[in-house]
């Protein structure tokens, strides 16, 4: 299996090369040249497997330069009971037609762990496979969840160092403390004076600085990225959609071949694109429901074909979806229209902040996707409703998706089984969950964890329990202009 660029002007590479490089040299994203197909026999075999075995099997179809033994070893090490307590991707039934796919049982309590636990190991092996002798220096700009998940995934891996930058006032108390108490000899964390865009721009400038790259090279380093445009983040996300279908079949909720719908709370479009790929591999997904918060640029795109980022930006209680540029949408455009048009749309986006796809492209996209969005009020209402009616505690991102799924069912009358992704533990956003349920203010952001568990009796997951008693290791704050010095100092 080889990988090509969505913009059509880069050489084909192996999976290991795609993972080590991150972005294609023409500015596009790596995509698999062909989409492997799953047969009925494959599905019946997968249904009998454990999650790590399913993951190794599906990854092996894309990562053909890794042996099945290597993948099985890594998947077993990563998706273990001790790390993903209660299972890697358990499917929780909420009535006959609705199931919640809980993707947050990993070591940082958000769904980013599903990919960021395995991808570092894939990168580690890629360094060996591509003959790379230098140390990979991973730079991350984070608005909260990605930074912590990446730090945890890369910690103490040989030949890799990682540094995460976050806006000093732009992440929650829980997220800040999670990063500040990070363990590992090869990790560093630095807050910056500025917002998330300043952090991201700082990181992009460092990546684009050829002189700096040369200097790092002389010290035996090269820069690499951990964000969701890397193919290594996407491939592991295909697994849980196929796994969820196997679990539906095993639970007698559907027969092989029956369609089911999937609803995904969407930010960068990575998670829902993985579901689309699973569908293209032969998984009988009916509709892919793209759920957004008030930053509803994708809802508008899916209904009109116009992608326009010239609009207001809102800070919401589902901050991991507060995004106006959904980078992975580029992969969908490539799948539907090919490289030439994709390159032209991306050029328009960077020059004018806007593009409009043609009618055929829109029709093809609407065949698979439909978008809905939840206001802040609807999100809070949904958290309350699911707690009251179902005794189910949903985080705000999950609530956005539950709201979108319900709206879709009401409007379409579609009664196929619905799988809704749950992307964070409710305790990661305990303050807003507490407010939604009680209508009252918690004693504070950290206090909200205790108050929520006392109120609901739902256990705090292990990565967040005892957080306030852990030793703080990283307290530094720098200006965006000092980020580059910080990286250099870390590289030594
Ligand atoms: C990252 C994230 C999302 C959005 O996922 P994308 O792949 O960027 O669409 C949704 N919910 C949570 C909790 C996240 O951390």
XYZ file of N, CA and C in Angstrom, residues 28-134:
321
model
N -0.214 19.052 0.604
C -1.417 18.223 0.730
C -1.306 17.236 1.895
N -2.353 16.437 2.047
C -2.375 15.409 3.093
C -2.201 14.037 2.439
N -1.540 13.129 3.146
C -1.380 11.785 2.596
C -2.689 11.009 2.664
N -2.994 10.317 1.562
C -4.170 9.442 1.504
C -3.753 8.111 0.880
N -4.440 7.010 1.241
C -4.070 5.723 0.647
C -4.466 5.701 -0.835
N -3.578 5.110 -1.635
C -3.791 5.082 -3.078
C -5.059 4.305 -3.440
N -5.314 3.224 -2.722
C -6.552 2.456 -2.931
C -7.175 2.196 -1.565
N -8.454 1.834 -1.572
C -9.113 1.552 -0.298
C -9.345 0.049 -0.184
N -8.725 -0.591 0.812
C -8.876 -2.040 0.943
C -10.327 -2.423 1.225
N -10.748 -3.553 0.710
C -12.131 -3.992 0.872
C -12.233 -5.152 1.855
N -13.228 -5.080 2.725
C -13.465 -6.159 3.681
C -14.567 -7.068 3.136
N -14.306 -8.384 3.155
C -15.311 -9.343 2.696
C -16.175 -9.784 3.879
N -17.215 -10.534 3.552
C -18.085 -11.080 4.600
C -17.272 -11.970 5.554
N -16.337 -12.732 4.973
C -15.493 -13.620 5.803
C -14.627 -12.786 6.745
N -14.112 -11.670 6.226
C -13.305 -10.781 7.091
C -14.142 -10.316 8.286
N -15.385 -9.897 7.999
C -16.235 -9.407 9.090
C -16.506 -10.509 10.103
N -16.799 -11.735 9.630
C -17.095 -12.752 10.646
C -15.854 -13.069 11.467
N -14.673 -13.006 10.836
C -13.447 -13.226 11.618
C -13.263 -12.088 12.634
N -13.468 -10.843 12.193
C -13.275 -9.683 13.083
C -14.227 -9.751 14.284
N -15.448 -10.214 14.034
C -16.435 -10.266 15.119
C -15.985 -11.182 16.257
N -15.145 -12.151 15.949
C -14.699 -13.091 17.000
C -13.453 -12.591 17.729
N -12.899 -11.471 17.277
C -11.603 -11.013 17.833
C -11.783 -10.032 18.990
N -10.688 -9.864 19.750
C -10.613 -8.816 20.778
C -10.325 -7.478 20.085
N -10.450 -6.377 20.822
C -10.173 -5.072 20.200
C -8.744 -4.972 19.654
N -7.718 -5.349 20.434
C -6.352 -5.240 19.880
C -6.159 -6.067 18.613
N -6.818 -7.236 18.554
C -6.685 -8.067 17.349
C -7.397 -7.418 16.160
N -8.575 -6.847 16.416
C -9.287 -6.147 15.341
C -8.427 -4.989 14.825
N -7.832 -4.257 15.764
C -7.025 -3.095 15.380
C -5.833 -3.522 14.529
N -5.138 -4.566 14.951
C -3.955 -5.017 14.208
C -4.349 -5.454 12.804
N -5.476 -6.170 12.711
C -5.932 -6.686 11.413
C -6.247 -5.518 10.456
N -6.997 -4.541 10.943
C -7.416 -3.429 10.077
C -6.226 -2.526 9.731
N -5.375 -2.267 10.724
C -4.179 -1.447 10.443
C -3.282 -2.118 9.415
N -3.200 -3.450 9.471
C -2.284 -4.159 8.558
C -2.697 -3.944 7.096
N -3.978 -3.668 6.839
C -4.430 -3.450 5.465
C -3.862 -2.149 4.894
N -3.615 -1.185 5.772
C -3.075 0.109 5.327
C -1.564 0.205 5.523
N -1.069 -0.405 6.598
C 0.355 -0.263 6.927
C 1.093 -1.518 6.470
N 1.152 -1.704 5.144
C 1.668 -2.973 4.626
C 3.178 -3.090 4.812
N 3.856 -2.010 5.193
C 5.293 -2.132 5.474
C 5.562 -2.432 6.956
N 4.521 -2.642 7.726
C 4.666 -3.138 9.097
C 4.183 -4.595 9.087
N 4.829 -5.475 9.845
C 4.366 -6.861 9.861
C 3.150 -6.970 10.787
N 2.321 -7.988 10.550
C 1.144 -8.191 11.415
C 1.591 -8.439 12.847
N 2.748 -9.085 12.983
C 3.277 -9.357 14.328
C 3.611 -8.048 15.063
N 4.260 -7.130 14.344
C 4.592 -5.821 14.948
C 3.326 -5.090 15.378
N 2.342 -5.104 14.499
C 1.110 -4.361 14.789
C 0.361 -4.990 15.960
N 0.350 -6.325 15.981
C -0.349 -7.021 17.066
C 0.330 -6.740 18.409
N 1.650 -6.754 18.373
C 2.427 -6.464 19.595
C 2.086 -5.051 20.116
N 2.103 -4.082 19.207
C 1.829 -2.698 19.608
C 0.376 -2.518 20.068
N -0.549 -3.098 19.327
C -1.975 -2.935 19.685
C -2.271 -3.581 21.035
N -1.654 -4.746 21.280
C -1.880 -5.411 22.578
C -1.302 -4.580 23.714
N -0.122 -3.974 23.467
C 0.522 -3.169 24.513
C -0.301 -1.917 24.813
N -0.878 -1.346 23.775
C -1.526 -0.043 23.903
C -2.978 -0.159 24.386
N -3.770 -0.987 23.706
C -5.201 -1.079 24.041
C -5.418 -2.133 25.129
N -4.656 -2.012 26.211
C -4.715 -3.023 27.268
C -5.767 -2.640 28.301
N -6.156 -3.592 29.108
C -7.153 -3.342 30.168
C -6.634 -2.332 31.195
N -5.315 -2.321 31.425
C -4.790 -1.428 32.458
C -4.765 0.018 31.973
N -4.661 0.208 30.661
C -4.585 1.543 30.105
C -5.971 2.059 29.713
N -6.752 1.206 29.061
C -8.132 1.552 28.701
C -9.060 0.774 29.634
N -9.305 1.356 30.794
C -10.080 0.647 31.809
C -11.544 0.580 31.369
N -12.083 -0.650 31.321
C -13.465 -0.836 30.854
C -13.521 -1.104 29.357
N -12.374 -1.228 28.699
C -12.328 -1.552 27.270
C -11.893 -0.365 26.437
N -11.365 -0.652 25.226
C -10.836 0.423 24.384
C -11.958 1.272 23.794
N -13.010 0.627 23.326
C -14.100 1.380 22.680
C -15.424 0.686 22.974
N -15.847 0.693 24.256
C -17.082 -0.023 24.602
C -18.317 0.659 24.008
N -19.273 -0.174 23.594
C -20.532 0.315 23.022
C -21.601 0.196 24.107
N -22.130 1.350 24.524
C -23.112 1.366 25.606
C -24.510 1.549 25.001
N -25.406 0.634 25.308
C -26.747 0.691 24.732
C -27.648 1.632 25.531
N -28.287 2.569 24.831
C -29.260 3.454 25.484
C -30.615 3.248 24.816
N -31.164 2.044 24.974
C -32.431 1.757 24.312
C -32.196 0.958 23.047
N -33.298 0.642 22.351
C -33.192 -0.371 21.294
C -32.392 0.125 20.089
N -32.463 1.397 19.769
C -31.835 1.858 18.534
C -30.613 2.730 18.717
N -30.368 3.163 19.952
C -29.297 4.131 20.175
C -28.176 3.516 21.012
N -26.942 3.616 20.498
C -25.782 3.171 21.280
C -24.749 4.275 21.297
N -24.022 4.365 22.397
C -22.959 5.347 22.517
C -21.619 4.608 22.486
N -20.759 5.029 21.587
C -19.432 4.425 21.454
C -18.456 5.258 22.287
N -18.092 4.752 23.448
C -17.256 5.528 24.376
C -15.775 5.393 24.027
N -15.221 6.486 23.550
C -13.846 6.467 23.036
C -12.854 7.126 23.992
N -13.265 7.297 25.246
C -12.446 8.096 26.171
C -11.938 7.303 27.376
N -11.842 5.988 27.237
C -11.409 5.203 28.397
C -9.891 5.145 28.552
N -9.160 5.819 27.679
C -7.699 5.777 27.696
C -7.084 6.688 28.740
N -5.742 6.796 28.717
C -5.000 7.453 29.788
C -5.164 8.967 29.913
N -5.846 9.647 28.977
C -6.061 11.084 29.186
C -7.544 11.455 29.175
N -8.424 10.463 29.101
C -9.877 10.640 29.221
C -10.523 11.395 28.056
N -9.838 11.452 26.905
C -10.460 11.998 25.688
C -10.159 11.058 24.522
N -10.934 11.166 23.450
C -10.824 10.174 22.369
C -9.502 10.257 21.618
N -8.752 11.343 21.788
C -7.459 11.471 21.115
C -6.529 10.289 21.457
N -6.750 9.683 22.630
C -5.932 8.533 23.027
C -6.048 7.360 22.048
N -7.213 7.224 21.397
C -7.410 6.074 20.499
C -6.317 6.049 19.428
N -5.921 7.227 18.947
C -4.862 7.288 17.938
C -3.510 7.626 18.553
N -3.497 8.503 19.556
C -2.206 9.002 20.053
C -1.515 8.021 21.011
N -2.166 6.916 21.335
C -1.454 5.872 22.043
C -0.675 4.988 21.052
N -1.291 4.687 19.917
C -0.625 3.763 18.978
C 0.309 4.493 18.017
N -0.034 5.721 17.602
C 0.779 6.406 16.580
C 2.245 6.585 17.001
N 2.536 6.939 18.254
C 3.940 7.068 18.636
C 4.738 5.785 18.402
N 4.106 4.654 18.647
C 4.812 3.392 18.407
C 5.013 3.150 16.923
N 4.030 3.577 16.127
C 4.178 3.444 14.674
C 5.318 4.346 14.188
N 5.432 5.550 14.785
C 6.522 6.456 14.416
C 7.867 5.862 14.830
N 7.912 5.322 16.028
C 9.132 4.692 16.519
C 9.622 3.632 15.534
N 8.697 2.783 15.084
C 9.076 1.735 14.125
C 9.425 2.354 12.773
N 8.730 3.450 12.419
C 9.007 4.111 11.131
C 10.449 4.608 11.091
N 10.965 5.097 12.231
C 12.350 5.590 12.264
C 13.308 4.461 11.895
N 13.044 3.273 12.425
C 13.861 2.108 12.080
C 13.701 1.735 10.613
N 12.456 1.712 10.148
C 12.175 1.257 8.777
C 12.724 2.209 7.714
N 12.770 3.513 8.034
C 13.261 4.464 7.041
C 14.747 4.765 7.251
N 15.397 4.089 8.191
C 16.832 4.270 8.421
C 17.167 5.626 9.038
N 16.199 6.246 9.721
C 16.415 7.571 10.309
C 17.274 7.432 11.577
N 18.371 8.195 11.608
C 19.253 8.102 12.777
C 19.034 9.264 13.741
N 18.445 10.347 13.234
C 18.250 11.530 14.085
C 17.100 11.297 15.066
